């Protein structure tokens, strides 16, 4: 008797797995046959940073790579790429170039 029960359980599991696989195949076919939604008109994007601001950042990056870039009050040598970018953007803001406000300030 124990063997009959074991075989019944095994066949039930196998049929459940087969039906699940068949159902998943059907759902993928349905999803593929659906029409793609209509695309919205492309919105023209404007620059967040002015070209002259990017030149300021580029100049600061070169100075950092050469080892000539120093931080504000302490005068320590800047070795961080992020810090060099922040210095370049800060100088661009002081000069009145188009640069978004720093994070945390709105």
Tab-separated table of N, CA and C in Angstrom:
chain	number	residue	atom	x	y	z
A	1	UNK	N	0.806	-1.193	0.000
A	1	UNK	CA	0.000	0.000	0.000
A	1	UNK	C	0.850	1.258	0.000
A	2	UNK	N	1.921	1.231	0.721
A	2	UNK	CA	2.776	2.407	0.810
A	2	UNK	C	3.338	2.772	-0.557
A	3	UNK	N	3.604	1.800	-1.386
A	3	UNK	CA	4.157	2.089	-2.698
A	3	UNK	C	3.118	2.710	-3.614
A	4	UNK	N	1.863	2.302	-3.502
A	4	UNK	CA	0.817	2.881	-4.335
A	4	UNK	C	0.636	4.356	-3.998
A	5	UNK	N	0.655	4.697	-2.692
A	5	UNK	CA	0.506	6.080	-2.261
A	5	UNK	C	1.672	6.928	-2.773
A	6	UNK	N	2.854	6.393	-2.692
A	6	UNK	CA	4.045	7.122	-3.143
A	6	UNK	C	3.979	7.382	-4.642
A	7	UNK	N	3.536	6.394	-5.407
A	7	UNK	CA	3.443	6.579	-6.847
A	7	UNK	C	2.350	7.580	-7.201
A	8	UNK	N	1.235	7.579	-6.466
A	8	UNK	CA	0.157	8.532	-6.729
A	8	UNK	C	0.645	9.958	-6.469
A	9	UNK	N	1.368	10.150	-5.376
A	9	UNK	CA	1.897	11.478	-5.042
A	9	UNK	C	2.876	11.948	-6.116
A	10	UNK	N	3.715	11.068	-6.568
A	10	UNK	CA	4.709	11.419	-7.586
A	10	UNK	C	4.026	11.811	-8.894
A	11	UNK	N	2.996	11.080	-9.278
A	11	UNK	CA	2.297	11.411	-10.520
A	11	UNK	C	1.534	12.720	-10.380
A	12	UNK	N	0.946	12.984	-9.222
A	12	UNK	CA	0.238	14.250	-9.002
A	12	UNK	C	1.206	15.431	-9.119
A	13	UNK	N	2.387	15.283	-8.507
A	13	UNK	CA	3.390	16.349	-8.577
A	13	UNK	C	3.832	16.589	-10.014
A	14	UNK	N	4.034	15.528	-10.750
A	14	UNK	CA	4.488	15.647	-12.127
A	14	UNK	C	3.434	16.345	-12.985
A	15	UNK	N	2.157	16.012	-12.770
A	15	UNK	CA	1.105	16.653	-13.568
A	15	UNK	C	0.947	18.123	-13.185
A	16	UNK	N	1.112	18.442	-11.917
A	16	UNK	CA	1.034	19.845	-11.483
A	16	UNK	C	2.146	20.661	-12.132
A	17	UNK	N	3.357	20.121	-12.154
A	17	UNK	CA	4.489	20.820	-12.766
A	17	UNK	C	4.252	21.030	-14.251
A	18	UNK	N	3.719	20.006	-14.911
A	18	UNK	CA	3.468	20.100	-16.347
A	18	UNK	C	2.412	21.160	-16.638
A	19	UNK	N	1.365	21.232	-15.826
A	19	UNK	CA	0.320	22.237	-16.058
A	19	UNK	C	0.838	23.635	-15.781
A	20	UNK	N	1.692	23.786	-14.782
A	20	UNK	CA	2.275	25.096	-14.493
A	20	UNK	C	3.148	25.563	-15.654
A	21	UNK	N	3.960	24.664	-16.206
A	21	UNK	CA	4.820	25.015	-17.329
A	21	UNK	C	3.989	25.409	-18.539
A	22	UNK	N	2.918	24.656	-18.792
A	22	UNK	CA	2.060	24.955	-19.936
A	22	UNK	C	1.382	26.309	-19.744
A	23	UNK	N	0.943	26.598	-18.524
A	23	UNK	CA	0.285	27.876	-18.247
A	23	UNK	C	1.262	29.034	-18.420
A	24	UNK	N	2.506	28.848	-17.979
A	24	UNK	CA	3.485	29.921	-18.118
A	24	UNK	C	3.843	30.150	-19.585
A	25	UNK	N	3.875	29.096	-20.391
A	25	UNK	CA	4.155	29.245	-21.818
A	25	UNK	C	3.030	30.017	-22.495
A	26	UNK	N	1.783	29.728	-22.117
A	26	UNK	CA	0.648	30.427	-22.701
A	26	UNK	C	0.680	31.905	-22.360
A	27	UNK	N	1.015	32.217	-21.111
A	27	UNK	CA	1.023	33.617	-20.697
A	27	UNK	C	2.118	34.405	-21.406
A	28	UNK	N	3.259	33.763	-21.686
A	28	UNK	CA	4.315	34.475	-22.404
A	28	UNK	C	3.918	34.710	-23.851
A	29	UNK	N	3.185	33.772	-24.444
A	29	UNK	CA	2.723	33.966	-25.810
A	29	UNK	C	1.737	35.120	-25.880
A	30	UNK	N	0.857	35.212	-24.889
A	30	UNK	CA	-0.118	36.289	-24.863
A	30	UNK	C	0.572	37.638	-24.700
A	31	UNK	N	1.561	37.687	-23.837
A	31	UNK	CA	2.268	38.944	-23.590
A	31	UNK	C	3.002	39.406	-24.843
A	32	UNK	N	3.524	38.474	-25.603
A	32	UNK	CA	4.268	38.827	-26.808
A	32	UNK	C	3.333	39.319	-27.910
A	33	UNK	N	2.108	38.825	-27.912
A	33	UNK	CA	1.191	39.203	-28.981
A	33	UNK	C	0.526	40.556	-28.733
A	34	UNK	N	0.623	41.102	-27.536
A	34	UNK	CA	0.019	42.403	-27.245
A	34	UNK	C	0.725	43.499	-28.031
A	35	UNK	N	-0.034	44.519	-28.386
A	35	UNK	CA	0.548	45.642	-29.114
A	35	UNK	C	1.359	46.518	-28.184
A	36	UNK	N	2.411	47.088	-28.699
A	36	UNK	CA	3.246	47.996	-27.915
A	36	UNK	C	2.503	49.320	-27.766
A	37	UNK	N	2.599	49.970	-26.593
A	37	UNK	CA	1.907	51.245	-26.409
A	37	UNK	C	2.484	52.322	-27.324
A	38	UNK	N	1.635	53.244	-27.713
A	38	UNK	CA	2.071	54.318	-28.601
A	38	UNK	C	3.098	55.183	-27.897
A	39	UNK	N	4.154	55.548	-28.622
A	39	UNK	CA	5.220	56.359	-28.027
A	39	UNK	C	4.774	57.807	-27.939
A	40	UNK	N	5.154	58.449	-26.850
A	40	UNK	CA	4.852	59.867	-26.684
A	40	UNK	C	5.857	60.678	-27.489
A	41	UNK	N	5.472	61.889	-27.808
A	41	UNK	CA	6.368	62.768	-28.563
A	41	UNK	C	7.618	63.047	-27.737
A	42	UNK	N	8.762	62.964	-28.385
A	42	UNK	CA	10.031	63.185	-27.685
A	42	UNK	C	10.116	64.639	-27.231
A	43	UNK	N	10.462	64.807	-25.967
A	43	UNK	CA	10.570	66.142	-25.392
A	43	UNK	C	11.992	66.645	-25.582
A	44	UNK	N	12.146	67.868	-26.052
A	44	UNK	CA	13.484	68.421	-26.220
A	44	UNK	C	14.081	68.687	-24.855
A	45	UNK	N	15.282	68.196	-24.645
A	45	UNK	CA	15.923	68.404	-23.349
A	45	UNK	C	16.861	69.602	-23.441
A	46	UNK	N	16.938	70.313	-22.354
A	46	UNK	CA	17.849	71.446	-22.302
A	46	UNK	C	19.031	71.057	-21.432
A	47	UNK	N	20.140	71.734	-21.635
A	47	UNK	CA	21.348	71.420	-20.873
A	47	UNK	C	21.181	71.842	-19.428
A	48	UNK	N	21.626	70.993	-18.517
A	48	UNK	CA	21.625	71.360	-17.096
A	48	UNK	C	22.858	72.179	-16.769
A	49	UNK	N	23.956	71.846	-17.408
A	49	UNK	CA	25.229	72.531	-17.158
A	49	UNK	C	25.655	73.238	-18.431
A	50	UNK	N	26.131	74.457	-18.303
A	50	UNK	CA	26.597	75.189	-19.488
A	50	UNK	C	27.931	74.610	-19.957
A	51	UNK	N	28.263	74.770	-21.228
A	51	UNK	CA	29.545	74.257	-21.724
A	51	UNK	C	30.735	74.874	-21.003
A	52	UNK	N	30.617	76.142	-20.629
A	52	UNK	CA	31.732	76.780	-19.924
A	52	UNK	C	31.906	76.208	-18.517
A	53	UNK	N	30.809	75.735	-17.912
A	53	UNK	CA	30.906	75.102	-16.595
A	53	UNK	C	31.654	73.775	-16.705
A	54	UNK	N	31.408	73.048	-17.806
A	54	UNK	CA	32.112	71.776	-17.968
A	54	UNK	C	33.598	72.010	-18.219
A	55	UNK	N	33.930	73.145	-18.828
A	55	UNK	CA	35.347	73.469	-19.025
A	55	UNK	C	36.022	73.766	-17.692
A	56	UNK	N	35.283	74.424	-16.785
A	56	UNK	CA	35.828	74.679	-15.448
A	56	UNK	C	36.129	73.368	-14.725
A	57	UNK	N	35.202	72.416	-14.818
A	57	UNK	CA	35.400	71.118	-14.177
A	57	UNK	C	36.590	70.407	-14.809
A	58	UNK	N	36.702	70.490	-16.125
A	58	UNK	CA	37.815	69.853	-16.833
A	58	UNK	C	39.150	70.437	-16.372
A	59	UNK	N	39.192	71.739	-16.202
A	59	UNK	CA	40.422	72.406	-15.761
A	59	UNK	C	40.814	71.933	-14.353
A	60	UNK	N	39.826	71.820	-13.467
A	60	UNK	CA	40.107	71.366	-12.100
A	60	UNK	C	40.557	69.910	-12.078
A	61	UNK	N	39.991	69.092	-12.952
A	61	UNK	CA	40.400	67.683	-13.020
A	61	UNK	C	41.859	67.568	-13.456
A	62	UNK	N	42.248	68.377	-14.437
A	62	UNK	CA	43.644	68.355	-14.890
A	62	UNK	C	44.585	68.778	-13.774
A	63	UNK	N	44.184	69.822	-13.027
A	63	UNK	CA	45.014	70.285	-11.917
A	63	UNK	C	45.138	69.209	-10.848
A	64	UNK	N	44.048	68.487	-10.604
A	64	UNK	CA	44.081	67.415	-9.599
A	64	UNK	C	45.018	66.303	-10.046
A	65	UNK	N	44.953	65.937	-11.324
A	65	UNK	CA	45.813	64.865	-11.836
A	65	UNK	C	47.282	65.253	-11.803
A	66	UNK	N	47.561	66.543	-11.971
A	66	UNK	CA	48.932	67.023	-11.913
A	66	UNK	C	49.417	67.202	-10.473
A	67	UNK	N	48.485	67.139	-9.526
A	67	UNK	CA	48.844	67.295	-8.113
A	67	UNK	C	48.916	68.746	-7.675
A	68	UNK	N	48.317	69.661	-8.438
A	68	UNK	CA	48.381	71.081	-8.120
A	68	UNK	C	47.106	71.601	-7.452
A	69	UNK	N	46.051	70.792	-7.418
A	69	UNK	CA	44.773	71.252	-6.869
A	69	UNK	C	44.791	71.170	-5.355
A	70	UNK	N	44.477	72.286	-4.718
A	70	UNK	CA	44.450	72.351	-3.251
A	70	UNK	C	43.042	72.690	-2.808
A	71	UNK	N	42.670	72.194	-1.619
A	71	UNK	CA	41.348	72.497	-1.089
A	71	UNK	C	41.363	73.870	-0.420
A	72	UNK	N	40.192	74.377	-0.102
A	72	UNK	CA	39.999	75.746	0.375
A	72	UNK	C	40.842	76.192	1.545
A	73	UNK	N	40.340	76.071	2.750
A	73	UNK	CA	41.017	76.636	3.929
A	73	UNK	C	42.273	75.878	4.317
A	74	UNK	N	42.153	74.561	4.328
A	74	UNK	CA	43.279	73.765	4.826
A	74	UNK	C	44.458	73.760	3.859
A	75	UNK	N	44.180	73.890	2.572
A	75	UNK	CA	45.243	73.892	1.582
A	75	UNK	C	45.818	72.516	1.314
A	76	UNK	N	45.097	71.466	1.763
A	76	UNK	CA	45.567	70.106	1.507
A	76	UNK	C	45.398	69.751	0.037
A	77	UNK	N	46.238	68.830	-0.420
A	77	UNK	CA	46.178	68.393	-1.814
A	77	UNK	C	44.906	67.561	-2.018
A	78	UNK	N	44.183	67.838	-3.098
A	78	UNK	CA	42.962	67.102	-3.416
A	78	UNK	C	43.335	65.883	-4.239
A	79	UNK	N	42.887	64.697	-3.780
A	79	UNK	CA	43.165	63.462	-4.507
A	79	UNK	C	41.885	62.786	-4.969
A	80	UNK	N	40.736	63.275	-4.529
A	80	UNK	CA	39.464	62.662	-4.865
A	80	UNK	C	38.890	63.270	-6.144
A	81	UNK	N	38.432	62.407	-7.042
A	81	UNK	CA	37.818	62.856	-8.292
A	81	UNK	C	36.550	63.642	-8.002
A	82	UNK	N	35.741	63.153	-7.065
A	82	UNK	CA	34.493	63.828	-6.713
A	82	UNK	C	34.750	65.215	-6.142
A	83	UNK	N	35.788	65.333	-5.342
A	83	UNK	CA	36.127	66.629	-4.748
A	83	UNK	C	36.561	67.615	-5.825
A	84	UNK	N	37.312	67.143	-6.812
A	84	UNK	CA	37.748	68.011	-7.904
A	84	UNK	C	36.551	68.513	-8.711
A	85	UNK	N	35.578	67.636	-8.952
A	85	UNK	CA	34.368	68.032	-9.681
A	85	UNK	C	33.590	69.053	-8.875
A	86	UNK	N	33.486	68.825	-7.561
A	86	UNK	CA	32.764	69.759	-6.695
A	86	UNK	C	33.412	71.138	-6.696
A	87	UNK	N	34.729	71.180	-6.696
A	87	UNK	CA	35.442	72.468	-6.720
A	87	UNK	C	35.172	73.182	-8.036
A	88	UNK	N	35.218	72.445	-9.157
A	88	UNK	CA	34.955	73.035	-10.461
A	88	UNK	C	33.549	73.591	-10.574
A	89	UNK	N	32.565	72.853	-10.076
A	89	UNK	CA	31.173	73.320	-10.123
A	89	UNK	C	30.963	74.517	-9.211
A	90	UNK	N	31.620	74.506	-8.068
A	90	UNK	CA	31.503	75.619	-7.137
A	90	UNK	C	32.046	76.910	-7.752
A	91	UNK	N	33.177	76.808	-8.427
A	91	UNK	CA	33.748	77.993	-9.081
A	91	UNK	C	32.858	78.477	-10.223
A	92	UNK	N	32.238	77.530	-10.937
A	92	UNK	CA	31.332	77.916	-12.020
A	92	UNK	C	30.110	78.645	-11.465
A	93	UNK	N	29.622	78.202	-10.318
A	93	UNK	CA	28.477	78.874	-9.688
A	93	UNK	C	28.845	80.299	-9.269
A	94	UNK	N	30.053	80.468	-8.724
A	94	UNK	CA	30.504	81.799	-8.290
A	94	UNK	C	30.599	82.758	-9.473
A	95	UNK	N	30.971	82.217	-10.653
A	95	UNK	CA	31.093	83.044	-11.849
A	95	UNK	C	29.741	83.294	-12.520
A	96	UNK	N	28.675	82.672	-11.995
A	96	UNK	CA	27.336	82.896	-12.524
A	96	UNK	C	26.976	82.054	-13.727
A	97	UNK	N	27.672	80.955	-13.937
A	97	UNK	CA	27.382	80.084	-15.076
A	97	UNK	C	26.183	79.191	-14.752
A	98	UNK	N	25.612	78.615	-15.798
A	98	UNK	CA	24.420	77.787	-15.626
A	98	UNK	C	24.803	76.432	-15.028
A	99	UNK	N	24.539	76.294	-13.727
A	99	UNK	CA	24.821	75.065	-12.998
A	99	UNK	C	23.695	74.881	-11.992
A	100	UNK	N	23.103	73.668	-11.868
A	100	UNK	CA	22.055	73.477	-10.880
A	100	UNK	C	22.583	73.669	-9.464
A	101	UNK	N	21.699	73.972	-8.507
A	101	UNK	CA	22.165	74.158	-7.133
A	101	UNK	C	22.736	72.858	-6.568
A	102	UNK	N	23.623	72.966	-5.591
A	102	UNK	CA	24.203	71.750	-5.010
A	102	UNK	C	23.130	70.931	-4.301
A	103	UNK	N	23.339	69.612	-4.155
A	103	UNK	CA	22.350	68.783	-3.480
A	103	UNK	C	22.148	69.257	-2.041
A	104	UNK	N	20.906	69.259	-1.619
A	104	UNK	CA	20.600	69.728	-0.276
A	104	UNK	C	20.137	71.176	-0.257
A	105	UNK	N	20.476	71.932	-1.281
A	105	UNK	CA	20.031	73.318	-1.376
A	105	UNK	C	19.091	73.430	-2.570
A	106	UNK	N	17.897	73.914	-2.306
A	106	UNK	CA	16.938	74.024	-3.414
A	106	UNK	C	16.654	75.451	-3.772
